[in-house]
Amino acid sequence: MAERLPIVVAGGGPGGMSVAVALALQDIPIIVVEREPDFPIDLRAGSFHPPTVEMFDRLGVGDQMRANGIRVPVWQIRERRGGVIAEFRLEMLAGDTPYPFRLHIEQHKLSRFLGQRIKDFPHADLRFSTEFVSYEQYDDRVRGEIEGPEGRETIEASYLIGADGGRSTVRKQMGVAFEGFTWPERYLVASTTYDLATHGFAMNAYIADPVEWAAVFKVPHDGPPGLWRVVFPIQPEVSDEQALDLPFVRDKLGGFLAELADVDIPYHSIYRVHQRVAETFRDGRVLLMGDAAHANNPLGGMGLNSAVHDAMNLAGKLDSIWHRKGDADVLLERYVRQRRGVTIEFVQAMSIRNKRLLEEQDPEVRRQRLEELRQTAADSDAAYKHLLNTSMIASVRRAEAIE
Ligand SMILES: Cc1cc2nc3c(=O)[nH]c(=O)nc-3n(C[C@H](O)[C@H](O)[C@H](O)COP(=O)(O)OP(=O)(O)OC[C@H]3O[C@@H](n4cnc5c(N)ncnc54)[C@H](O)[C@@H]3O)c2cc1C
């Protein structure tokens, strides 16, 4: 029977692995195909919000993530020249979540823990070095072409999930527009062991400046003391090659803080950043999630968190369909309304607002916006509401409320 065919997940990134484990936990057979020979060391996401940390428990990796991550109880908005503008303390959320902190840990560690977890399930098949190539859809199944070490193969699936990242093959095959825009500047991320806390930086800080804003995240790396990542915008006239040149990176760090001018830089990388949402997340039995479905700038740390939220939502719907507890069309359309809805209403809106705040050129507008934030942080009701939004608790609740 078609429904007994496995669910195929294209892409074994942290989003794809989350949905795969969530489905395997419901006794649903799954196949994950990942193009790379192993989980790639990916230095992008590192900041996880409370609802996502709760979801890690449901996936059976919560203890490992917390044991290997850094708990960040407070984050800051700063001015490059004026110091701290506002501090937000997550302990205000203690009544809303058992985990009132941001958890900082590299995204490839999440993939790896989920990769270990998936070995617990005999009905789960994770195939590395295997590319998802194309699909055809029928009333009762999806037939996919994959290419692995043994060559081309056809696999049949009851559903196909495109979790294959921003350049998603599945999304392109669906013929769905990836609506939105790409920012002209790219983001340079440079890491150092130099302890920015000695200069008053919280382990997560956003630094406004009309010429060159920055963002700071402390991540565990190989264990204490960890690494501080500093993110800078790179203007279009600077090539990737120039931006990745070590003297250029040192110059950026030294301009940010004189003490960083000659520190070791164990890692540095550059990223193009988009604000895009797929026109729909569904075509029949084919579903999109994670970066394949939406992309946003990383200020506020919401891209991968959203991918995990998509994964849990979608796995819940597919679980009901698989175990014949609901109508497939109704449930999958609800997935699209819920997750696409909050992507636009919350994640796109907030991440664009965060970037505009940091880069504001007009001194009067900048002063006003920073003053508003200062007042928000000083007023406990307003600070609490701000924390519900920025911690993504509000967006998860809102998605659940969408019929
Ligand atoms: C600088 C930076 C910092 C960031 N920080 C944060 C943060 O702190 N918090 C946060 O929530 N988000 C953050 N993000 C965003 C986050 O990195 C992404 O949202 C996240 O990686 C999305 O996960 P994913 O699994 O959907 O996609 P990906 O991580 O892109 O994984 C897709 C996987 O699919 C595989 N694949 C692709 N095509 C195929 C194919 N045809 N067949 C088989 N496999 C395929 C790829 O190899 C990859 O492993 C940041 C992004 C940047 C650029």
Coordinates of N, CA, C and O in Angstrom, one line a residue, residues 47-203:
S47 N 22.9 29.6 17.9 CA 22.0 30.1 18.9 C 20.6 29.5 18.8 O 20.0 29.6 17.8
F48 N 20.2 28.8 19.9 CA 18.9 28.1 19.9 C 18.1 28.7 21.0 O 18.5 29.0 22.1
H49 N 16.8 28.9 20.7 CA 15.8 29.6 21.6 C 15.1 28.5 22.4 O 15.0 27.3 22.0
P50 N 14.4 29.0 23.5 CA 13.8 28.0 24.5 C 12.9 27.0 23.8 O 13.0 25.8 24.2
P51 N 11.9 27.4 22.9 CA 11.0 26.3 22.4 C 11.8 25.3 21.7 O 11.4 24.1 21.7
T52 N 12.9 25.6 21.0 CA 13.7 24.7 20.3 C 14.4 23.7 21.2 O 14.5 22.5 21.0
V53 N 14.9 24.3 22.3 CA 15.6 23.5 23.3 C 14.5 22.4 23.9 O 14.9 21.3 24.2
E54 N 13.3 22.9 24.1 CA 12.3 21.9 24.5 C 12.1 20.8 23.5 O 11.9 19.7 23.8
M55 N 12.1 21.2 22.2 CA 11.9 20.2 21.1 C 13.1 19.2 21.1 O 12.9 18.0 20.8
F56 N 14.3 19.7 21.5 CA 15.4 18.7 21.5 C 15.1 17.6 22.5 O 15.5 16.4 22.3
D57 N 14.4 17.9 23.6 CA 14.0 16.8 24.5 C 13.1 15.8 23.8 O 13.3 14.6 24.0
R58 N 12.1 16.3 23.0 CA 11.2 15.4 22.3 C 12.0 14.6 21.3 O 11.6 13.4 21.0
L59 N 13.1 15.1 20.8 CA 13.9 14.3 19.8 C 14.9 13.4 20.5 O 15.6 12.7 19.8
G60 N 15.0 13.5 21.8 CA 15.9 12.7 22.6 C 17.4 13.1 22.6 O 18.3 12.4 22.9
V61 N 17.6 14.4 22.2 CA 19.0 14.9 22.2 C 19.1 16.1 23.2 O 20.2 16.8 23.1
G62 N 18.1 16.4 24.0 CA 18.1 17.6 24.8 C 19.3 17.5 25.8 O 20.0 18.5 26.0
D63 N 19.5 16.4 26.5 CA 20.6 16.3 27.5 C 21.9 16.6 26.8 O 22.7 17.3 27.4
Q64 N 22.1 15.9 25.7 CA 23.4 16.1 25.0 C 23.6 17.6 24.6 O 24.7 18.1 24.7
M65 N 22.6 18.2 24.0 CA 22.7 19.5 23.5 C 23.0 20.5 24.7 O 23.9 21.3 24.6
R66 N 22.3 20.3 25.8 CA 22.6 21.2 27.0 C 23.9 20.9 27.6 O 24.6 21.8 28.0
A67 N 24.3 19.6 27.7 CA 25.6 19.3 28.3 C 26.8 19.9 27.5 O 27.8 20.2 28.0
N68 N 26.6 20.0 26.2 CA 27.7 20.4 25.3 C 27.6 21.9 24.9 O 28.4 22.4 24.2
G69 N 26.5 22.5 25.3 CA 26.2 23.9 24.9 C 26.5 24.9 26.0 O 26.8 24.5 27.1
I70 N 26.4 26.2 25.6 CA 26.6 27.3 26.6 C 25.3 27.9 26.9 O 24.6 28.3 25.9
R71 N 24.9 28.1 28.1 CA 23.6 28.7 28.4 C 23.9 30.2 28.5 O 24.7 30.7 29.2
V72 N 23.1 30.9 27.7 CA 23.3 32.4 27.6 C 22.0 33.0 28.3 O 21.0 33.1 27.6
P73 N 22.2 33.5 29.5 CA 21.0 34.0 30.2 C 20.6 35.5 29.8 O 19.5 35.9 30.1
V74 N 21.5 36.2 29.2 CA 21.2 37.6 28.9 C 21.8 38.0 27.5 O 22.9 37.5 27.2
W75 N 21.1 38.8 26.8 CA 21.7 39.3 25.5 C 21.5 40.8 25.5 O 20.7 41.4 26.2
Q76 N 22.4 41.4 24.7 CA 22.5 42.9 24.7 C 22.3 43.5 23.4 O 22.6 42.9 22.3
I77 N 21.8 44.8 23.4 CA 21.9 45.7 22.3 C 22.9 46.7 22.7 O 22.7 47.3 23.8
R78 N 23.9 47.0 21.8 CA 24.9 47.9 22.2 C 25.0 48.9 21.0 O 24.6 48.6 19.9
E79 N 25.7 50.0 21.3 CA 26.1 50.9 20.2 C 27.6 50.8 20.1 O 28.3 50.7 21.2
R80 N 28.1 50.8 18.9 CA 29.6 50.6 18.7 C 30.4 51.6 19.5 O 31.4 51.2 20.2
R81 N 29.9 52.8 19.5 CA 30.6 53.8 20.3 C 30.1 54.1 21.6 O 30.8 54.6 22.5
G82 N 28.8 53.8 21.9 CA 28.2 54.2 23.1 C 28.0 53.1 24.2 O 27.5 53.4 25.2
G83 N 28.4 51.9 23.9 CA 28.3 50.8 24.9 C 26.9 50.2 24.9 O 26.1 50.3 24.0
V84 N 26.5 49.7 26.1 CA 25.3 49.0 26.3 C 24.1 49.9 26.2 O 24.0 50.9 26.9
I85 N 23.1 49.5 25.4 CA 21.8 50.3 25.3 C 20.8 49.6 26.1 O 20.0 50.2 26.8
A86 N 20.7 48.2 25.9 CA 19.6 47.5 26.6 C 20.1 46.1 26.8 O 20.9 45.5 26.0
E87 N 19.6 45.5 27.9 CA 19.9 44.1 28.2 C 18.6 43.3 28.4 O 17.7 43.9 29.1
F88 N 18.5 42.2 27.8 CA 17.3 41.4 28.0 C 17.6 40.1 28.7 O 18.5 39.3 28.3
R89 N 16.9 39.8 29.8 CA 17.2 38.7 30.7 C 16.2 37.6 30.5 O 15.0 37.9 30.8
L90 N 16.6 36.4 30.1 CA 15.6 35.4 29.8 C 15.0 34.8 31.0 O 14.0 34.1 30.9
E91 N 15.5 35.0 32.2 CA 14.9 34.5 33.4 C 13.4 35.0 33.5 O 12.6 34.3 34.2
M92 N 13.1 36.1 32.8 CA 11.7 36.6 32.9 C 10.8 35.5 32.2 O 9.5 35.6 32.4
L93 N 11.3 34.6 31.5 CA 10.5 33.6 30.8 C 10.3 32.3 31.6 O 9.8 31.3 31.1
A94 N 10.8 32.3 32.9 CA 10.8 31.1 33.7 C 9.4 30.5 33.8 O 9.3 29.2 33.9
G95 N 8.3 31.3 33.7 CA 7.0 30.7 33.8 C 6.5 30.2 32.5 O 5.5 29.5 32.4
D96 N 7.3 30.4 31.4 CA 6.8 30.0 30.1 C 7.6 28.8 29.5 O 7.2 28.2 28.6
T97 N 8.8 28.6 30.1 CA 9.6 27.5 29.5 C 10.5 27.0 30.6 O 11.0 27.7 31.5
P98 N 10.8 25.7 30.6 CA 11.8 25.1 31.6 C 13.2 25.6 31.2 O 14.1 25.4 32.0
Y99 N 13.4 26.2 30.1 CA 14.8 26.5 29.6 C 14.9 28.0 29.3 O 14.9 28.4 28.1
P100 N 14.8 28.9 30.3 CA 14.9 30.3 30.1 C 16.3 30.8 29.8 O 16.8 31.6 30.6
F101 N 16.8 30.4 28.7 CA 18.1 30.9 28.2 C 18.2 30.6 26.7 O 17.4 29.8 26.2
R102 N 19.2 31.3 26.1 CA 19.6 30.9 24.7 C 20.7 29.8 24.8 O 21.6 30.0 25.7
L103 N 20.6 28.8 24.1 CA 21.6 27.7 24.1 C 22.5 27.9 22.9 O 22.0 27.8 21.8
H104 N 23.8 28.1 23.2 CA 24.7 28.3 22.1 C 25.5 27.0 21.9 O 26.2 26.5 22.8
I105 N 25.4 26.5 20.7 CA 26.1 25.3 20.3 C 26.1 25.2 18.8 O 25.1 25.5 18.1
E106 N 27.2 24.7 18.2 CA 27.3 24.7 16.7 C 26.3 23.8 16.1 O 26.1 22.7 16.6
Q107 N 25.8 24.2 14.9 CA 24.7 23.4 14.3 C 25.1 22.0 13.9 O 24.3 21.1 13.9
H108 N 26.4 21.8 13.5 CA 26.8 20.5 13.1 C 26.8 19.5 14.2 O 26.7 18.3 14.0
K109 N 26.9 20.0 15.5 CA 26.8 19.1 16.6 C 25.4 18.6 16.8 O 25.2 17.4 17.1
L110 N 24.4 19.5 16.5 CA 23.0 19.0 16.5 C 22.8 17.9 15.5 O 22.2 16.8 15.8
S111 N 23.3 18.1 14.3 CA 23.2 17.1 13.2 C 23.8 15.7 13.7 O 23.3 14.7 13.5
R112 N 25.0 15.9 14.3 CA 25.7 14.7 14.7 C 25.0 13.9 15.8 O 24.8 12.7 15.8
F113 N 24.4 14.7 16.8 CA 23.6 14.0 17.9 C 22.4 13.3 17.3 O 22.0 12.2 17.7
L114 N 21.8 14.0 16.3 CA 20.6 13.4 15.7 C 21.0 12.2 14.9 O 20.3 11.2 14.8
G115 N 22.2 12.3 14.3 CA 22.7 11.1 13.5 C 23.0 9.9 14.4 O 22.7 8.8 14.0
Q116 N 23.4 10.1 15.6 CA 23.6 9.0 16.6 C 22.2 8.5 17.0 O 22.0 7.3 17.1
R117 N 21.3 9.4 17.2 CA 20.0 9.0 17.7 C 19.2 8.1 16.6 O 18.6 7.2 17.0
I118 N 19.4 8.5 15.4 CA 18.7 7.8 14.3 C 19.1 6.3 14.2 O 18.3 5.5 13.7
K119 N 20.3 6.0 14.7 CA 20.8 4.6 14.7 C 19.9 3.7 15.6 O 19.9 2.5 15.5
D120 N 19.1 4.3 16.5 CA 18.3 3.6 17.4 C 17.1 2.9 16.7 O 16.4 2.1 17.3
F121 N 16.8 3.4 15.5 CA 15.6 2.9 14.8 C 15.9 2.1 13.6 O 16.5 2.6 12.6
P122 N 15.5 0.8 13.6 CA 15.8 -0.1 12.5 C 15.1 0.3 11.2 O 15.5 0.0 10.1
H123 N 14.0 1.1 11.4 CA 13.2 1.5 10.2 C 13.7 2.8 9.7 O 13.0 3.5 8.8
A124 N 14.9 3.3 10.1 CA 15.4 4.6 9.6 C 16.7 4.3 8.8 O 17.6 3.5 9.3
D125 N 16.8 4.8 7.6 CA 18.0 4.6 6.8 C 18.6 5.9 6.4 O 18.0 6.7 5.6
L126 N 19.8 6.2 6.9 CA 20.5 7.5 6.6 C 21.6 7.2 5.6 O 22.5 6.4 5.9
R127 N 21.5 7.7 4.4 CA 22.5 7.5 3.3 C 23.3 8.7 3.0 O 22.7 9.7 2.4
F128 N 24.6 8.6 3.3 CA 25.5 9.7 2.9 C 25.9 9.6 1.5 O 25.7 8.6 0.9
S129 N 26.6 10.6 1.0 CA 27.2 10.6 -0.4 C 26.1 10.3 -1.4 O 26.3 9.7 -2.4
T130 N 24.9 10.7 -1.1 CA 23.7 10.4 -1.9 C 23.0 11.6 -2.2 O 22.5 12.3 -1.3
E131 N 22.9 11.9 -3.5 CA 22.2 13.2 -3.9 C 20.8 12.9 -4.3 O 20.5 11.9 -5.0
F132 N 19.9 13.7 -3.9 CA 18.5 13.7 -4.4 C 18.5 14.4 -5.7 O 18.8 15.6 -5.8
V133 N 18.1 13.7 -6.8 CA 18.2 14.3 -8.1 C 16.9 14.8 -8.7 O 16.8 16.0 -9.2
S134 N 15.8 14.1 -8.6 CA 14.6 14.5 -9.2 C 13.4 13.6 -8.7 O 13.7 12.6 -8.1
Y135 N 12.2 14.1 -8.9 CA 11.1 13.2 -8.6 C 9.9 13.4 -9.6 O 9.9 14.3 -10.3
E136 N 9.1 12.4 -9.5 CA 7.8 12.4 -10.2 C 6.7 12.1 -9.2 O 6.9 11.2 -8.4
Q137 N 5.6 12.7 -9.3 CA 4.6 12.5 -8.3 C 3.3 11.8 -8.9 O 2.9 12.1 -10.0
Y138 N 2.8 10.8 -8.2 CA 1.6 10.2 -8.7 C 0.5 10.3 -7.5 O 0.8 10.9 -6.5
D139 N -0.7 9.9 -7.8 CA -1.8 10.0 -6.8 C -1.4 9.4 -5.4 O -1.7 10.0 -4.4
D140 N -0.7 8.3 -5.5 CA -0.5 7.5 -4.3 C 0.9 7.4 -3.8 O 1.3 6.7 -2.9
R141 N 1.8 8.1 -4.6 CA 3.3 8.0 -4.2 C 4.1 9.0 -4.9 O 3.7 9.7 -5.8
V142 N 5.4 9.1 -4.5 CA 6.3 9.9 -5.1 C 7.5 9.0 -5.5 O 7.9 8.2 -4.7
R143 N 7.9 9.1 -6.8 CA 9.0 8.3 -7.2 C 10.3 9.2 -7.4 O 10.2 10.2 -8.1
G144 N 11.3 8.9 -6.6 CA 12.5 9.8 -6.6 C 13.7 9.1 -7.3 O 13.9 7.9 -7.2
E145 N 14.5 9.9 -7.9 CA 15.8 9.5 -8.4 C 16.9 9.9 -7.5 O 17.0 11.1 -7.2
I146 N 17.7 9.0 -7.1 CA 18.8 9.4 -6.2 C 20.1 8.9 -6.8 O 20.1 7.9 -7.6
E147 N 21.2 9.5 -6.5 CA 22.5 9.1 -7.0 C 23.5 8.9 -5.9 O 23.8 9.9 -5.2
G148 N 23.9 7.7 -5.6 CA 24.8 7.4 -4.5 C 26.0 6.7 -5.0 O 26.3 6.6 -6.2
P149 N 26.8 6.1 -4.1 CA 28.1 5.5 -4.4 C 27.9 4.3 -5.4 O 28.7 4.0 -6.2
E150 N 26.7 3.7 -5.3 CA 26.4 2.6 -6.2 C 25.8 3.0 -7.6 O 25.3 2.2 -8.3
G151 N 25.7 4.3 -7.8 CA 25.1 4.8 -9.0 C 23.6 5.3 -8.8 O 23.2 5.5 -7.7
R152 N 22.9 5.4 -9.9 CA 21.5 5.9 -9.9 C 20.6 4.9 -9.3 O 20.7 3.7 -9.6
E153 N 19.5 5.3 -8.6 CA 18.6 4.4 -8.1 C 17.2 5.1 -8.0 O 17.1 6.3 -7.8
T154 N 16.1 4.3 -8.2 CA 14.8 4.9 -8.0 C 14.3 4.5 -6.7 O 14.3 3.3 -6.4
I155 N 13.7 5.4 -5.9 CA 13.1 5.0 -4.7 C 11.7 5.5 -4.7 O 11.4 6.6 -5.2
E156 N 10.8 4.8 -4.0 CA 9.4 5.2 -3.9 C 9.1 5.6 -2.5 O 9.6 5.0 -1.5
A157 N 8.3 6.6 -2.4 CA 8.0 7.2 -1.1 C 6.5 7.5 -1.0 O 5.9 7.8 -2.0
S158 N 6.0 7.5 0.2 CA 4.6 7.9 0.4 C 4.6 9.5 0.4 O 3.7 10.1 -0.1
Y159 N 5.7 10.1 1.0 CA 5.8 11.5 1.0 C 7.3 11.8 0.8 O 8.2 11.1 1.2
L160 N 7.5 13.0 0.2 CA 8.9 13.5 0.0 C 9.0 14.8 0.8 O 8.2 15.7 0.6
I161 N 10.1 14.9 1.6 CA 10.3 16.2 2.3 C 11.6 16.8 1.8 O 12.6 16.2 1.8
G162 N 11.4 18.0 1.2 CA 12.6 18.8 0.8 C 13.2 19.6 1.9 O 12.7 20.6 2.3
A163 N 14.3 19.0 2.5 CA 15.0 19.7 3.6 C 16.4 20.0 3.1 O 17.4 19.8 3.8
D164 N 16.5 20.3 1.8 CA 17.8 20.3 1.1 C 18.4 21.7 1.0 O 19.1 22.0 0.0
G165 N 18.0 22.6 1.9 CA 18.7 23.9 2.0 C 18.3 24.9 1.0 O 17.4 24.7 0.2
G166 N 18.9 26.1 1.1 CA 18.5 27.3 0.3 C 18.5 27.0 -1.2 O 17.7 27.7 -1.9
R167 N 19.3 26.2 -1.7 CA 19.3 26.0 -3.2 C 18.5 24.7 -3.5 O 18.8 24.1 -4.6
S168 N 17.6 24.4 -2.7 CA 16.8 23.1 -2.8 C 16.5 22.6 -4.2 O 15.8 23.3 -5.0
T169 N 16.9 21.4 -4.5 CA 16.6 20.8 -5.7 C 15.1 20.5 -5.7 O 14.4 20.6 -6.7
V170 N 14.5 20.1 -4.6 CA 13.1 19.7 -4.5 C 12.3 20.9 -4.8 O 11.3 20.9 -5.6
R171 N 12.6 22.1 -4.2 CA 11.8 23.3 -4.4 C 11.9 23.7 -5.9 O 10.9 24.0 -6.5
K172 N 13.1 23.6 -6.5 CA 13.2 23.9 -7.9 C 12.3 23.0 -8.8 O 11.7 23.5 -9.7
Q173 N 12.4 21.7 -8.4 CA 11.5 20.8 -9.2 C 10.1 21.0 -9.0 O 9.3 20.8 -9.9
M174 N 9.7 21.5 -7.8 CA 8.3 21.8 -7.6 C 7.8 23.0 -8.5 O 6.7 23.2 -8.7
G175 N 8.8 23.8 -8.9 CA 8.5 25.0 -9.7 C 7.9 26.1 -8.9 O 7.2 26.9 -9.4
V176 N 8.3 26.1 -7.6 CA 7.7 27.1 -6.7 C 8.7 28.3 -6.6 O 9.9 28.1 -6.4
A177 N 8.1 29.5 -6.7 CA 9.0 30.7 -6.6 C 9.5 30.9 -5.2 O 8.8 30.5 -4.2
F178 N 10.8 31.3 -5.1 CA 11.4 31.6 -3.7 C 11.3 33.1 -3.6 O 12.3 33.8 -4.0
E179 N 10.2 33.6 -3.1 CA 9.9 35.1 -3.2 C 10.6 35.9 -2.2 O 10.7 35.5 -1.0
G180 N 11.2 37.0 -2.6 CA 11.9 37.9 -1.6 C 13.1 38.5 -2.3 O 13.1 38.8 -3.5
F181 N 14.1 38.7 -1.5 CA 15.3 39.4 -2.1 C 16.6 38.9 -1.4 O 16.5 38.3 -0.3
T182 N 17.7 39.3 -2.0 CA 19.0 39.0 -1.4 C 19.6 40.3 -1.0 O 19.6 41.3 -1.8
W183 N 20.2 40.4 0.2 CA 20.8 41.6 0.6 C 22.1 41.9 -0.2 O 22.8 40.9 -0.5
P184 N 22.4 43.1 -0.5 CA 23.6 43.4 -1.2 C 24.9 43.0 -0.5 O 25.9 42.6 -1.1
E185 N 24.9 43.2 0.8 CA 26.1 42.9 1.6 C 26.1 41.4 2.0 O 25.1 40.9 2.2
R186 N 27.3 40.9 2.2 CA 27.5 39.5 2.7 C 27.9 39.6 4.2 O 28.3 40.7 4.6
Y187 N 27.9 38.5 4.9 CA 28.3 38.5 6.3 C 29.6 37.7 6.5 O 29.7 36.6 6.1
L188 N 30.5 38.4 7.1 CA 31.8 37.8 7.4 C 31.7 37.4 8.9 O 31.4 38.2 9.7
V189 N 32.1 36.1 9.1 CA 32.1 35.6 10.5 C 33.5 35.2 10.8 O 34.1 34.4 10.1
A190 N 34.1 35.8 11.9 CA 35.4 35.5 12.3 C 35.4 35.1 13.8 O 34.7 35.7 14.6
S191 N 36.2 34.1 14.1 CA 36.2 33.5 15.5 C 37.5 33.8 16.2 O 38.6 33.8 15.5
T192 N 37.4 34.0 17.5 CA 38.6 34.2 18.3 C 38.4 33.6 19.7 O 37.3 33.6 20.2
T193 N 39.5 33.3 20.3 CA 39.4 32.8 21.7 C 39.5 34.0 22.7 O 39.3 33.8 23.9
Y194 N 39.8 35.2 22.1 CA 40.0 36.3 23.0 C 38.6 36.6 23.7 O 37.6 36.5 23.1
D195 N 38.7 36.8 25.1 CA 37.5 36.8 25.9 C 36.8 38.2 25.9 O 37.2 39.1 26.6
L196 N 35.8 38.3 25.1 CA 35.1 39.6 24.9 C 34.3 40.0 26.2 O 34.0 41.2 26.4
A197 N 34.1 39.0 27.1 CA 33.4 39.3 28.3 C 34.2 40.3 29.2 O 33.6 41.1 29.9
T198 N 35.5 40.3 29.0 CA 36.4 41.2 29.8 C 36.1 42.7 29.4 O 36.5 43.6 30.1
H199 N 35.4 42.9 28.2 CA 35.0 44.2 27.8 C 33.5 44.5 28.0 O 33.0 45.4 27.4
G200 N 32.9 43.6 28.8 CA 31.5 43.8 29.1 C 30.5 43.3 28.1 O 29.3 43.5 28.2
F201 N 31.0 42.5 27.1 CA 30.1 41.9 26.2 C 29.3 40.7 26.8 O 30.0 39.8 27.4
A202 N 28.0 40.7 26.6 CA 27.3 39.5 26.9 C 27.6 38.4 25.9 O 28.2 38.8 24.8
M203 N 27.3 37.1 26.1 CA 27.7 36.1 25.2 C 26.9 36.2 23.9 O 27.2 35.5 22.9

